mmCIF file of C-alpha atoms and ligand atoms in Angstrom:
data_model
loop_
_atom_site.group_PDB
_atom_site.id
_atom_site.type_symbol
_atom_site.label_atom_id
_atom_site.label_comp_id
_atom_site.label_asym_id
_atom_site.label_seq_id
_atom_site.Cartn_x
_atom_site.Cartn_y
_atom_site.Cartn_z
ATOM 1 C CA MET A 1 25.748 174.740 122.674
ATOM 2 C CA PHE A 2 27.302 174.094 126.228
ATOM 3 C CA GLU A 3 23.654 173.738 127.759
ATOM 4 C CA GLU A 4 22.968 171.359 125.004
ATOM 5 C CA LEU A 5 26.177 169.190 125.558
ATOM 6 C CA LYS A 6 24.772 169.357 129.407
ATOM 7 C CA ASN A 7 21.344 168.102 128.544
ATOM 8 C CA PHE A 8 22.565 165.571 126.407
ATOM 9 C CA ILE A 9 24.813 163.938 129.174
ATOM 10 C CA ASP A 10 22.094 164.441 131.516
ATOM 11 C CA ALA A 11 19.658 162.599 129.583
ATOM 12 C CA SER A 12 22.219 159.551 129.273
ATOM 13 C CA THR A 13 22.347 156.457 131.126
ATOM 14 C CA ASN A 14 24.581 154.345 128.758
ATOM 15 C CA LEU A 15 27.101 156.772 127.876
ATOM 16 C CA VAL A 16 30.377 155.964 125.973
ATOM 17 C CA PHE A 17 33.240 158.526 125.598
ATOM 18 C CA PHE A 18 35.559 157.812 123.003
ATOM 19 C CA THR A 19 38.966 160.007 123.182
ATOM 20 C CA GLY A 20 42.031 160.814 121.196
ATOM 21 C CA ALA A 21 45.318 162.463 121.052
ATOM 22 C CA GLY A 22 43.463 166.184 121.115
ATOM 23 C CA ILE A 23 42.618 165.612 124.835
ATOM 24 C CA SER A 24 45.933 165.060 126.126
ATOM 25 C CA THR A 25 47.663 167.724 124.074
ATOM 26 C CA GLU A 26 46.368 170.051 126.607
ATOM 27 C CA SER A 27 48.556 168.362 129.222
ATOM 28 C CA GLY A 28 51.550 168.869 126.906
ATOM 29 C CA ILE A 29 51.781 165.580 125.442
ATOM 30 C CA PRO A 30 52.622 165.785 121.874
ATOM 31 C CA ASP A 31 50.186 164.285 119.310
ATOM 32 C CA PHE A 32 52.922 161.498 117.999
ATOM 33 C CA ARG A 33 50.954 160.869 114.761
ATOM 34 C CA GLY A 34 50.036 164.216 113.841
ATOM 35 C CA PRO A 35 51.503 166.522 111.318
ATOM 36 C CA SER A 36 54.724 167.717 113.297
ATOM 37 C CA GLY A 37 54.467 164.481 115.433
ATOM 38 C CA PHE A 38 57.161 162.392 116.321
ATOM 39 C CA TRP A 39 56.577 159.678 113.883
ATOM 40 C CA LYS A 40 57.255 162.338 110.998
ATOM 41 C CA THR A 41 61.004 162.615 112.115
ATOM 42 C CA ASN A 42 61.548 159.209 113.625
ATOM 43 C CA LYS A 43 61.156 156.322 111.164
ATOM 44 C CA PRO A 44 58.780 154.018 113.442
ATOM 45 C CA ILE A 45 60.029 150.547 114.441
ATOM 46 C CA TYR A 46 57.383 147.936 112.994
ATOM 47 C CA PHE A 47 56.338 145.118 115.306
ATOM 48 C CA GLN A 48 57.791 142.452 112.935
ATOM 49 C CA ASP A 49 61.129 143.979 112.936
ATOM 50 C CA PHE A 50 61.025 144.354 116.851
ATOM 51 C CA ILE A 51 60.123 140.446 117.069
ATOM 52 C CA GLU A 52 62.978 139.506 114.318
ATOM 53 C CA SER A 53 65.946 141.900 115.466
ATOM 54 C CA GLU A 54 67.806 142.403 118.553
ATOM 55 C CA ASP A 55 69.120 145.584 116.731
ATOM 56 C CA MET A 56 65.588 146.754 116.611
ATOM 57 C CA ARG A 57 64.807 145.943 120.381
ATOM 58 C CA ARG A 58 67.907 147.806 121.382
ATOM 59 C CA LYS A 59 66.993 150.654 119.367
ATOM 60 C CA SER A 60 63.201 150.479 120.432
ATOM 61 C CA TRP A 61 64.359 150.452 124.186
ATOM 62 C CA GLU A 62 66.905 153.369 123.577
ATOM 63 C CA ARG A 63 64.123 155.552 121.960
ATOM 64 C CA ASN A 64 61.512 154.578 124.803
ATOM 65 C CA ALA A 65 63.968 155.497 127.672
ATOM 66 C CA ALA A 66 64.733 158.795 126.347
ATOM 67 C CA THR A 67 60.962 160.078 125.444
ATOM 68 C CA LYS A 68 59.953 158.799 128.555
ATOM 69 C CA GLN A 69 62.392 161.490 130.373
ATOM 70 C CA LYS A 70 60.476 163.945 128.383
ATOM 71 C CA ILE A 71 57.037 163.037 129.264
ATOM 72 C CA THR A 72 57.394 162.442 132.886
ATOM 73 C CA ASN A 73 55.300 164.638 135.497
ATOM 74 C CA VAL A 74 52.581 165.111 132.888
ATOM 75 C CA GLN A 75 49.177 165.673 134.671
ATOM 76 C CA PRO A 76 45.582 164.952 133.627
ATOM 77 C CA ASN A 77 43.845 168.413 132.505
ATOM 78 C CA ILE A 78 40.280 169.687 133.065
ATOM 79 C CA GLY A 79 38.885 167.389 130.299
ATOM 80 C CA HIS A 80 40.433 164.374 131.846
ATOM 81 C CA LEU A 81 38.784 165.221 135.106
ATOM 82 C CA ALA A 82 35.512 166.174 133.779
ATOM 83 C CA ILE A 83 35.358 162.761 131.989
ATOM 84 C CA ALA A 84 36.085 160.985 135.469
ATOM 85 C CA ASP A 85 33.683 163.103 137.173
ATOM 86 C CA ILE A 86 30.653 162.233 134.801
ATOM 87 C CA MET A 87 31.506 158.782 134.751
ATOM 88 C CA SER A 88 31.617 158.484 138.535
ATOM 89 C CA LYS A 89 27.890 159.831 138.187
ATOM 90 C CA LYS A 90 27.209 157.346 135.576
ATOM 91 C CA PRO A 91 27.388 153.590 136.816
ATOM 92 C CA HIS A 92 27.113 152.326 133.089
ATOM 93 C CA SER A 93 29.131 154.596 131.605
ATOM 94 C CA HIS A 94 32.465 153.539 129.461
ATOM 95 C CA LEU A 95 35.646 155.040 127.992
ATOM 96 C CA ILE A 96 37.480 153.829 124.787
ATOM 97 C CA THR A 97 40.694 155.419 124.285
ATOM 98 C CA GLN A 98 43.305 155.877 121.437
ATOM 99 C CA ASN A 99 45.700 157.416 123.765
ATOM 100 C CA VAL A 100 48.416 155.619 125.622
ATOM 101 C CA ASP A 101 49.150 157.857 128.328
ATOM 102 C CA ASN A 102 47.499 156.518 131.315
ATOM 103 C CA LEU A 103 45.798 160.522 131.991
ATOM 104 C CA HIS A 104 42.248 158.828 132.343
ATOM 105 C CA GLN A 105 43.178 156.408 134.994
ATOM 106 C CA GLN A 106 45.256 159.245 136.621
ATOM 107 C CA ALA A 107 42.019 161.501 136.546
ATOM 108 C CA GLY A 108 40.333 158.561 138.546
ATOM 109 C CA VAL A 109 38.427 156.461 135.940
ATOM 110 C CA PRO A 110 38.582 153.243 137.130
ATOM 111 C CA GLU A 111 40.593 150.676 135.033
ATOM 112 C CA GLU A 112 37.398 148.225 134.205
ATOM 113 C CA LYS A 113 35.575 151.292 132.579
ATOM 114 C CA ILE A 114 38.324 151.706 130.186
ATOM 115 C CA THR A 115 39.022 150.100 126.764
ATOM 116 C CA GLU A 116 42.550 151.115 125.550
ATOM 117 C CA LEU A 117 42.732 150.652 121.953
ATOM 118 C CA HIS A 118 46.631 151.257 121.463
ATOM 119 C CA GLY A 119 47.672 149.916 124.685
ATOM 120 C CA ASN A 120 49.684 151.682 127.731
ATOM 121 C CA SER A 121 52.908 153.438 127.340
ATOM 122 C CA THR A 122 53.559 153.517 130.969
ATOM 123 C CA TYR A 123 54.373 149.945 131.561
ATOM 124 C CA ALA A 124 55.689 147.064 129.737
ATOM 125 C CA SER A 125 54.357 143.653 129.008
ATOM 126 C CA CYS A 126 55.686 140.018 127.950
ATOM 127 C CA LEU A 127 54.253 139.469 124.504
ATOM 128 C CA ASP A 128 53.517 135.636 125.213
ATOM 129 C CA CYS A 129 52.080 135.464 128.508
ATOM 130 C CA SER A 130 51.134 139.275 129.070
ATOM 131 C CA THR A 131 52.755 139.658 132.479
ATOM 132 C CA ARG A 132 53.357 143.212 133.605
ATOM 133 C CA TYR A 133 56.583 144.830 133.857
ATOM 134 C CA GLU A 134 57.324 148.383 135.285
ATOM 135 C CA LEU A 135 59.433 150.344 132.968
ATOM 136 C CA GLU A 136 61.872 151.992 135.525
ATOM 137 C CA PRO A 137 64.081 148.675 136.337
ATOM 138 C CA ILE A 138 64.009 148.055 132.391
ATOM 139 C CA HIS A 139 65.403 150.987 131.806
ATOM 140 C CA LYS A 140 67.806 151.106 134.356
ATOM 141 C CA ALA A 141 69.140 147.739 133.474
ATOM 142 C CA PHE A 142 69.031 148.871 129.768
ATOM 143 C CA GLN A 143 71.133 152.239 130.502
ATOM 144 C CA GLU A 144 73.618 150.857 132.817
ATOM 145 C CA LYS A 145 74.193 147.147 131.837
ATOM 146 C CA GLY A 146 72.778 147.031 127.804
ATOM 147 C CA GLU A 147 70.574 144.360 129.116
ATOM 148 C CA LEU A 148 67.356 143.557 127.037
ATOM 149 C CA PRO A 149 64.053 142.819 128.903
ATOM 150 C CA TYR A 150 63.004 139.176 128.860
ATOM 151 C CA CYS A 151 59.781 137.488 130.911
ATOM 152 C CA LYS A 152 60.921 136.019 133.826
ATOM 153 C CA GLU A 153 57.986 133.802 133.994
ATOM 154 C CA CYS A 154 58.153 132.454 130.340
ATOM 155 C CA GLY A 155 61.311 133.741 128.835
ATOM 156 C CA GLY A 156 59.061 135.810 126.203
ATOM 157 C CA LEU A 157 59.926 139.086 124.630
ATOM 158 C CA VAL A 158 59.043 142.186 126.762
ATOM 159 C CA LYS A 159 57.733 145.311 125.106
ATOM 160 C CA THR A 160 56.144 148.461 126.000
ATOM 161 C CA ALA A 161 52.400 147.868 126.453
ATOM 162 C CA THR A 162 51.648 149.959 123.210
ATOM 163 C CA ILE A 163 50.459 148.909 119.957
ATOM 164 C CA SER A 164 53.012 149.151 117.595
ATOM 165 C CA PHE A 165 52.971 150.267 113.809
ATOM 166 C CA GLY A 166 52.096 146.771 112.493
ATOM 167 C CA GLN A 167 51.108 144.961 115.315
ATOM 168 C CA PRO A 168 47.336 143.853 114.990
ATOM 169 C CA MET A 169 44.688 145.533 117.197
ATOM 170 C CA PRO A 170 44.028 143.866 120.273
ATOM 171 C CA GLU A 171 41.065 141.530 119.633
ATOM 172 C CA GLU A 172 39.653 141.644 123.275
ATOM 173 C CA GLU A 173 39.613 145.564 123.540
ATOM 174 C CA MET A 174 38.084 145.750 120.108
ATOM 175 C CA ASN A 175 35.630 143.395 120.876
ATOM 176 C CA VAL A 176 34.702 145.533 124.049
ATOM 177 C CA ALA A 177 34.741 148.791 122.767
ATOM 178 C CA GLN A 178 32.256 147.443 120.160
ATOM 179 C CA ARG A 179 29.994 145.945 122.510
ATOM 180 C CA LYS A 180 29.997 149.175 124.584
ATOM 181 C CA THR A 181 29.299 151.246 121.355
ATOM 182 C CA VAL A 182 26.608 148.893 120.484
ATOM 183 C CA GLY A 183 24.849 149.070 123.818
ATOM 184 C CA CYS A 184 25.460 153.049 124.229
ATOM 185 C CA ASP A 185 22.689 155.977 124.009
ATOM 186 C CA LEU A 186 24.847 158.614 123.720
ATOM 187 C CA PHE A 187 28.367 158.459 122.060
ATOM 188 C CA ILE A 188 31.013 161.237 122.521
ATOM 189 C CA THR A 189 34.096 161.606 120.754
ATOM 190 C CA ILE A 190 36.439 163.920 122.117
ATOM 191 C CA GLY A 191 39.689 165.077 120.591
ATOM 192 C CA THR A 192 40.123 163.095 117.507
ATOM 193 C CA SER A 193 39.701 163.569 113.795
ATOM 194 C CA LEU A 194 38.289 160.352 113.434
ATOM 195 C CA VAL A 195 40.000 159.415 110.146
ATOM 196 C CA VAL A 196 42.137 156.409 111.306
ATOM 197 C CA PHE A 197 40.686 152.982 111.761
ATOM 198 C CA PRO A 198 39.693 151.987 113.948
ATOM 199 C CA ALA A 199 38.444 155.003 115.309
ATOM 200 C CA ALA A 200 36.313 156.008 112.243
ATOM 201 C CA GLY A 201 34.196 152.747 112.607
ATOM 202 C CA PHE A 202 32.745 153.688 116.169
ATOM 203 C CA PRO A 203 30.791 156.975 115.708
ATOM 204 C CA LYS A 204 29.408 155.376 112.434
ATOM 205 C CA LEU A 205 28.366 152.030 114.602
ATOM 206 C CA ALA A 206 26.751 154.403 117.331
ATOM 207 C CA LYS A 207 24.544 156.296 114.712
ATOM 208 C CA GLU A 208 23.395 153.077 113.273
ATOM 209 C CA ILE A 209 22.266 151.526 116.359
ATOM 210 C CA GLY A 210 20.238 154.944 116.998
ATOM 211 C CA ALA A 211 22.688 156.530 119.740
ATOM 212 C CA ARG A 212 23.491 160.569 119.645
ATOM 213 C CA LEU A 213 26.809 161.220 118.653
ATOM 214 C CA ILE A 214 28.283 164.352 119.956
ATOM 215 C CA ILE A 215 31.698 165.404 118.308
ATOM 216 C CA ILE A 216 34.341 167.717 120.415
ATOM 217 C CA ASN A 217 37.186 168.603 118.406
ATOM 218 C CA ASN A 218 39.203 171.663 117.641
ATOM 219 C CA GLU A 219 38.711 171.149 113.734
ATOM 220 C CA GLU A 220 35.966 169.473 111.530
ATOM 221 C CA THR A 221 35.950 165.646 111.395
ATOM 222 C CA ASP A 222 34.077 163.513 108.430
ATOM 223 C CA PHE A 223 31.504 162.596 110.701
ATOM 224 C CA ASP A 224 30.304 166.389 111.730
ATOM 225 C CA SER A 225 27.660 165.952 109.134
ATOM 226 C CA ILE A 226 25.908 162.934 111.138
ATOM 227 C CA ALA A 227 26.346 164.084 114.623
ATOM 228 C CA ASP A 228 23.768 165.639 116.816
ATOM 229 C CA LEU A 229 25.879 168.247 118.359
ATOM 230 C CA VAL A 230 29.379 169.171 116.747
ATOM 231 C CA ILE A 231 31.613 171.503 118.913
ATOM 232 C CA HIS A 232 34.558 172.917 117.374
ATOM 233 C CA GLU A 233 36.358 174.342 120.778
ATOM 234 C CA GLN A 234 39.169 173.584 122.959
ATOM 235 C CA ILE A 235 38.346 170.638 125.057
ATOM 236 C CA GLY A 236 39.327 172.296 128.510
ATOM 237 C CA LYS A 237 37.353 175.620 127.397
ATOM 238 C CA VAL A 238 34.496 172.880 126.751
ATOM 239 C CA PHE A 239 34.595 170.916 129.994
ATOM 240 C CA SER A 240 34.706 174.274 132.146
ATOM 241 C CA ASN A 241 31.715 175.597 130.811
ATOM 242 C CA ILE A 242 29.122 172.591 131.856
ATOM 243 C CA SER A 243 28.722 170.989 135.311
ATOM 244 C CA ILE A 244 26.683 167.767 135.278
ATOM 245 C CA ASP A 245 24.291 167.175 138.201
HETATM 246 ZN ZN1 ZN B 301 56.020 135.776 129.615
#
């Protein structure tokens, strides 16, 4: 099974990885949307409410500052590192991720080879002009002076760079992800159950255009039956068992 995975990867030129929460749980990041996840006990703040209500923005930043303290110092694990290593050997590879934790970048995958479908939680950005802001000064001003962040360039609302509940999927990222999937010869999904839109669309699309599909997840997915290879194992274990030339 590991040998087969290695052979598929070795034979591929246009390889696309697609990762979900499962790869980061091995770094100690909780699966926020999972059965015992954050969103089961905390009511989500919807995008529209964030836009319309200062109270909600206050609540959102309060929560963000608190959560941030809990998940600092997380490090990429063997799965992230293996992906970065494989991608460095394959110039036409690409990574699509549902994760917002920045661990693929930390593992060394260059920014231009990563498409983040749900944004990134390690910084903030202006909702109007997309200017990037670091979180630390925002948290500091909020906690010490109760100040909410506004854009210094245009006065717009500043929000963590993640896609919130009720917020439209980022158009540009969706287009890139689709284009990369259509152009791939091997599509490997890692650590995602592939049930939630838009995740579910990509493996199907990959198969439709004739690419090979590999699914690595610790439990069954709806796409196992159409995959060329299915591995139900811990991700770290899988990648410590293969080496790519
Ligand atoms: Zn702005």
